[in-house]
């Protein structure tokens, strides 16, 4: 039913936003019937945004004068080579529009993958600085890549109305840049929505997406760090082998798979370039898939006893807490600082509810809890069964970014 709705109705349905305390996102239609090179042609004209100025600011502030960093980033992109024809045409279209150097636009497509090396610490006996020292010398400059995060919080809950809700924070710094690049992308064919995704201007891949329908699903990506020594080398090997970037594979799942079970099976088996979490919710279903590049490291499935006393929610931030990953204690991004993991703050809030009685408001309050909220640039509450896609930006962004 949803997939056949005219775009107009979908845009109208987006006019409901969770709270007056948040700012709605601008919506841009990405028409898959158009040649990929011109799909983003109107993106820089979207009202209430300044995407072109912002991507230039990003480049000018962090890359233009750092020859060593750009050499490394462009070198990796060059060694990797072009993306598949469709994605490459989109990337080249974006480079032409913005007039930014093509290798730069190419390089930032790898942001999720490269981010996995920016682990807060490698080992609690070593400092964060030493984590950088573990980078092979030729890649040391990557420690100056300005983006941090995508940190994130993802929660799937069976709520008091017995439907499945999905709540998400996307944490991504520098906030003054990233917060100014977010939009709601509606991917269409024949004038009808196929799927939608929260997007970052200049990046061609899905970050938080949903394909609505009777058996639809919503997905969220969270950064996951390698869980063993040698993870960095493995990821680089995959990058150079030309494996599709994680976000592109997920975008293709959204485009081609219309039901939850097939989406889950694709996401659990397709090759990833780097470690990553996929949080996927559907009608009466949900799971958190912890992916290694070649296999599934761990699954949390809604309604199964993931925690001792209750089974009505599952949660992930950026760490394998189910295995006691100590690194989450050294993540400074939550509102209560280091040694106060975002995940624990969120669980504290969720645990204060009665099992089976979690509400929309509880989820909203959880992702806005001081200890959970980080460099948050995007928030969503999604319910596939009810057709809810409440996406917004926190009002804590400086006035200039709204
Ligand atoms: C984006 O900004 C650059 C640099 O100012 C400019 O050359 C380019 O024409 C702009 N592109 C668009 C589509 O406005
Ligand atoms: C941390 O590193 C030390 C050696 O430096 C090692 O003995 C220890 O097992 C490591 N701990 C973890 C949690 O990786
Ligand atoms: C929340 O409740 C679950 C289930 O009882 C428990 O495993 C977890 O430790 C609790 N966490 C917090 C922070 O209260």
Coordinates of N, CA and C in Angstrom, one line a residue, residues 93-212:
X93 N 28.7 13.5 -10.6 CA 27.6 14.6 -10.7 C 27.8 15.6 -9.6
X94 N 28.0 15.0 -8.4 CA 28.1 15.9 -7.2 C 29.4 16.7 -7.2
X95 N 30.5 16.1 -7.7 CA 31.7 16.9 -7.9 C 31.6 18.0 -8.9
X96 N 30.9 17.7 -10.0 CA 30.7 18.8 -11.0 C 29.8 19.9 -10.4
X97 N 28.8 19.6 -9.7 CA 27.9 20.6 -9.2 C 28.6 21.5 -8.2
X98 N 29.4 20.9 -7.3 CA 30.0 21.6 -6.2 C 31.3 22.3 -6.7
X99 N 31.9 21.7 -7.7 CA 33.2 22.1 -8.2 C 34.3 21.7 -7.1
X100 N 34.0 20.8 -6.2 CA 35.0 20.3 -5.3 C 35.9 19.3 -6.1
X101 N 37.1 19.1 -5.6 CA 38.0 18.1 -6.3 C 37.3 16.7 -6.3
X102 N 37.3 16.1 -7.4 CA 36.7 14.8 -7.5 C 37.3 13.8 -6.5
X103 N 38.6 13.7 -6.3 CA 39.1 12.7 -5.4 C 38.6 13.0 -4.0
X104 N 38.3 14.2 -3.7 CA 37.8 14.5 -2.3 C 36.3 14.0 -2.2
X105 N 35.5 14.2 -3.2 CA 34.1 13.7 -3.1 C 34.2 12.2 -3.1
X106 N 35.1 11.6 -3.9 CA 35.3 10.2 -3.9 C 35.7 9.6 -2.6
X107 N 36.7 10.3 -2.0 CA 37.2 9.9 -0.7 C 36.2 9.9 0.5
X108 N 35.4 10.9 0.5 CA 34.4 11.0 1.6 C 33.3 9.9 1.5
X109 N 33.2 9.2 0.4 CA 32.3 8.1 0.3 C 32.7 7.0 1.3
X110 N 34.0 7.0 1.6 CA 34.5 5.9 2.5 C 34.4 6.2 4.0
X111 N 33.6 7.2 4.3 CA 33.7 7.7 5.6 C 33.3 6.7 6.7
X112 N 32.3 5.9 6.5 CA 31.9 4.9 7.5 C 33.0 3.9 7.7
X113 N 33.6 3.5 6.6 CA 34.6 2.4 6.6 C 35.9 3.0 7.3
X114 N 36.3 4.2 6.9 CA 37.5 4.7 7.5 C 37.3 5.1 9.0
X115 N 36.1 5.4 9.3 CA 35.8 5.8 10.7 C 36.1 4.6 11.6
X116 N 36.0 3.4 11.2 CA 36.1 2.3 12.1 C 37.5 2.1 12.7
X117 N 38.5 2.9 12.1 CA 39.8 2.8 12.7 C 40.0 3.8 13.8
X118 N 39.0 4.7 13.9 CA 39.1 5.8 14.9 C 38.6 5.3 16.3
X119 N 38.9 4.2 16.7 CA 38.4 3.6 17.9 C 38.9 4.5 19.1
X120 N 38.0 4.7 20.0 CA 38.4 5.6 21.2 C 39.7 5.1 21.9
X121 N 39.8 3.8 22.1 CA 41.0 3.2 22.6 C 41.2 1.9 22.0
X122 N 42.4 1.4 22.0 CA 42.6 0.1 21.5 C 42.6 -0.9 22.6
X123 N 43.0 -0.4 23.8 CA 43.2 -1.3 24.9 C 43.3 -0.4 26.1
X124 N 42.6 -0.7 27.2 CA 42.6 0.2 28.3 C 43.9 0.4 29.0
X125 N 44.9 -0.4 28.6 CA 46.2 -0.1 29.1 C 47.0 0.9 28.3
X126 N 46.4 1.2 27.2 CA 47.0 2.2 26.3 C 46.1 3.4 26.2
X127 N 46.7 4.6 25.8 CA 45.9 5.8 25.7 C 45.3 5.9 24.3
X128 N 44.4 6.9 24.2 CA 43.8 7.1 22.9 C 44.9 7.5 21.9
X129 N 45.8 8.3 22.3 CA 46.9 8.7 21.4 C 47.6 7.5 20.9
X130 N 47.8 6.5 21.8 CA 48.5 5.4 21.3 C 47.7 4.6 20.3
X131 N 46.4 4.7 20.3 CA 45.6 4.0 19.3 C 46.0 4.5 17.9
X132 N 46.3 5.8 17.8 CA 46.7 6.3 16.5 C 48.1 5.8 16.1
X133 N 48.9 5.6 17.2 CA 50.3 5.1 16.9 C 50.2 3.7 16.3
X134 N 49.1 3.0 16.5 CA 49.1 1.7 15.9 C 48.7 1.7 14.4
X135 N 48.4 2.8 13.9 CA 48.1 2.9 12.5 C 49.5 2.7 11.7
X136 N 49.4 2.0 10.7 CA 50.7 1.8 9.9 C 51.1 3.2 9.5
X137 N 52.5 3.5 9.4 CA 53.0 4.8 9.2 C 52.3 5.5 7.9
X138 N 52.1 4.7 6.9 CA 51.6 5.4 5.7 C 50.2 5.9 5.8
X139 N 49.5 5.4 6.9 CA 48.1 5.8 7.1 C 47.9 6.7 8.3
X140 N 49.0 7.1 9.0 CA 48.9 7.9 10.2 C 48.1 9.1 10.1
X141 N 48.2 9.8 8.9 CA 47.5 11.0 8.7 C 46.0 10.8 8.8
X142 N 45.5 9.6 8.7 CA 44.1 9.4 8.8 C 43.5 9.7 10.1
X143 N 44.4 9.8 11.1 CA 44.0 10.2 12.5 C 43.5 11.6 12.5
X144 N 43.8 12.4 11.4 CA 43.4 13.8 11.3 C 42.1 13.9 10.6
X145 N 41.5 12.8 10.1 CA 40.2 12.9 9.4 C 39.3 13.5 10.4
X146 N 38.6 14.6 10.0 CA 37.9 15.4 11.0 C 36.6 14.8 11.5
X147 N 36.0 13.8 10.7 CA 34.7 13.4 11.2 C 34.9 12.4 12.3
X148 N 34.0 12.5 13.4 CA 34.0 11.6 14.5 C 32.6 11.1 14.6
X149 N 32.4 9.9 15.1 CA 31.1 9.3 14.8 C 31.3 8.8 13.4
X150 N 30.3 8.3 12.7 CA 29.0 8.2 13.3 C 28.9 7.4 14.5
X151 N 28.8 8.1 15.6 CA 28.4 7.4 16.9 C 26.9 7.2 16.7
X152 N 26.3 6.7 17.7 CA 24.8 6.5 17.4 C 24.2 5.7 18.5
X153 N 22.9 5.8 18.6 CA 22.2 4.9 19.5 C 21.0 4.4 18.7
X154 N 20.8 3.1 18.8 CA 19.6 2.5 18.1 C 18.9 1.6 19.1
X155 N 17.6 1.8 19.2 CA 16.7 1.0 20.1 C 15.5 0.4 19.3
X156 N 15.3 -0.8 19.4 CA 14.0 -1.4 18.9 C 13.2 -1.9 20.1
X157 N 11.9 -1.5 20.1 CA 11.1 -1.9 21.3 C 9.7 -2.3 20.8
X158 N 9.3 -3.4 21.5 CA 7.9 -3.7 21.4 C 7.1 -2.8 22.4
X159 N 6.3 -1.9 21.9 CA 5.7 -0.9 22.7 C 4.4 -1.3 23.3
X160 N 3.9 -0.4 24.1 CA 2.6 -0.7 24.8 C 1.4 -1.0 23.9
X161 N 1.5 -0.5 22.7 CA 0.4 -0.8 21.7 C 0.7 -2.1 20.9
X162 N 1.7 -2.8 21.4 CA 2.1 -4.1 20.7 C 2.5 -3.9 19.3
X163 N 3.0 -2.8 18.9 CA 3.7 -2.6 17.6 C 5.2 -2.4 17.9
X164 N 6.0 -2.5 16.9 CA 7.5 -2.4 17.1 C 7.9 -0.9 16.7
X165 N 8.5 -0.3 17.6 CA 9.1 1.1 17.4 C 10.6 1.0 17.3
X166 N 11.1 1.9 16.5 CA 12.6 2.0 16.3 C 13.0 3.4 16.6
X167 N 13.9 3.6 17.5 CA 14.4 5.0 17.8 C 15.8 5.1 17.5
X168 N 16.2 6.2 17.0 CA 17.7 6.4 16.6 C 18.2 7.8 16.8
X169 N 19.4 7.9 17.3 CA 20.2 9.1 17.3 C 21.3 8.9 16.3
X170 N 21.6 9.8 15.4 CA 22.8 9.8 14.6 C 23.7 10.8 15.2
X171 N 24.9 10.4 15.7 CA 25.8 11.3 16.3 C 27.0 11.4 15.3
X172 N 27.3 12.7 15.0 CA 28.3 12.8 13.9 C 28.9 14.2 14.0
X173 N 30.2 14.3 14.3 CA 30.8 15.6 14.4 C 31.8 15.7 13.2
X174 N 32.3 16.9 12.9 CA 31.9 18.2 13.5 C 30.5 18.6 13.3
X175 N 29.8 18.9 14.4 CA 28.3 19.1 14.4 C 28.0 20.4 13.5
X176 N 28.9 21.4 13.5 CA 28.6 22.6 12.8 C 28.6 22.3 11.2
X177 N 29.3 21.3 10.9 CA 29.3 20.9 9.4 C 28.2 19.8 9.2
X178 N 28.4 18.7 9.9 CA 27.5 17.6 9.6 C 26.0 17.9 9.8
X179 N 25.8 18.7 10.9 CA 24.4 19.1 11.2 C 23.7 19.9 10.1
X180 N 24.6 20.5 9.2 CA 24.1 21.4 8.1 C 24.0 20.6 6.8
X181 N 24.2 19.3 6.8 CA 24.2 18.6 5.6 C 23.1 17.5 5.5
X182 N 22.3 17.4 6.6 CA 21.3 16.3 6.7 C 20.0 16.7 5.9
X183 N 19.5 15.7 5.2 CA 18.2 15.9 4.6 C 17.5 14.5 4.5
X184 N 16.2 14.6 4.2 CA 15.4 13.4 4.0 C 15.3 13.1 2.5
X185 N 15.9 12.0 2.1 CA 15.8 11.6 0.7 C 14.7 10.7 0.4
X186 N 13.9 11.0 -0.6 CA 12.8 10.0 -1.0 C 13.2 9.5 -2.4
X187 N 13.5 8.2 -2.4 CA 14.0 7.6 -3.7 C 12.7 7.1 -4.4
X188 N 12.6 7.6 -5.7 CA 11.4 7.3 -6.4 C 11.7 6.6 -7.8
X189 N 10.7 5.8 -8.2 CA 10.7 5.3 -9.6 C 9.2 5.5 -10.1
X190 N 9.1 5.8 -11.4 CA 7.8 6.1 -11.9 C 6.9 7.0 -11.1
X191 N 7.6 8.0 -10.5 CA 6.8 8.9 -9.6 C 6.4 8.4 -8.3
X192 N 6.8 7.2 -8.0 CA 6.3 6.6 -6.7 C 7.5 6.3 -5.8
X193 N 7.3 6.4 -4.5 CA 8.4 6.2 -3.6 C 8.7 4.7 -3.6
X194 N 10.0 4.4 -3.6 CA 10.5 3.0 -3.4 C 11.0 2.9 -2.0
X195 N 11.8 3.8 -1.6 CA 12.2 3.8 -0.2 C 12.7 5.2 0.2
X196 N 12.9 5.5 1.4 CA 13.4 6.8 1.8 C 14.6 6.6 2.8
X197 N 15.4 7.6 2.8 CA 16.6 7.5 3.7 C 17.0 8.9 4.1
X198 N 17.4 8.9 5.4 CA 18.0 10.1 5.9 C 19.4 10.2 5.2
X199 N 19.8 11.3 4.7 CA 21.0 11.4 3.9 C 21.9 12.5 4.4
X200 N 23.1 12.5 4.0 CA 24.1 13.6 4.2 C 24.5 14.1 2.9
X201 N 24.3 15.4 2.6 CA 24.6 15.9 1.3 C 26.0 15.6 0.8
X202 N 26.2 15.1 -0.3 CA 27.5 14.8 -0.8 C 27.9 13.3 -0.7
X203 N 27.2 12.7 0.2 CA 27.4 11.2 0.4 C 26.2 10.5 -0.3
X204 N 26.6 9.5 -1.0 CA 25.5 8.9 -1.9 C 24.8 7.7 -1.3
X205 N 25.1 7.4 0.0 CA 24.5 6.2 0.5 C 23.5 6.4 1.6
X206 N 22.8 5.3 1.9 CA 21.7 5.4 2.9 C 22.4 5.3 4.3
X207 N 21.8 6.1 5.3 CA 22.3 6.1 6.6 C 21.2 5.6 7.6
X208 N 20.0 6.1 7.4 CA 18.8 5.6 8.2 C 17.7 5.5 7.1
X209 N 17.3 4.3 6.8 CA 16.3 4.2 5.7 C 15.1 3.3 6.0
X210 N 14.1 3.5 5.2 CA 12.9 2.7 5.4 C 12.2 2.3 4.1
X211 N 11.8 1.1 4.0 CA 11.0 0.7 2.9 C 9.6 0.3 3.5
X212 N 8.6 1.2 3.3 CA 7.3 0.9 3.9 C 6.5 -0.1 3.1

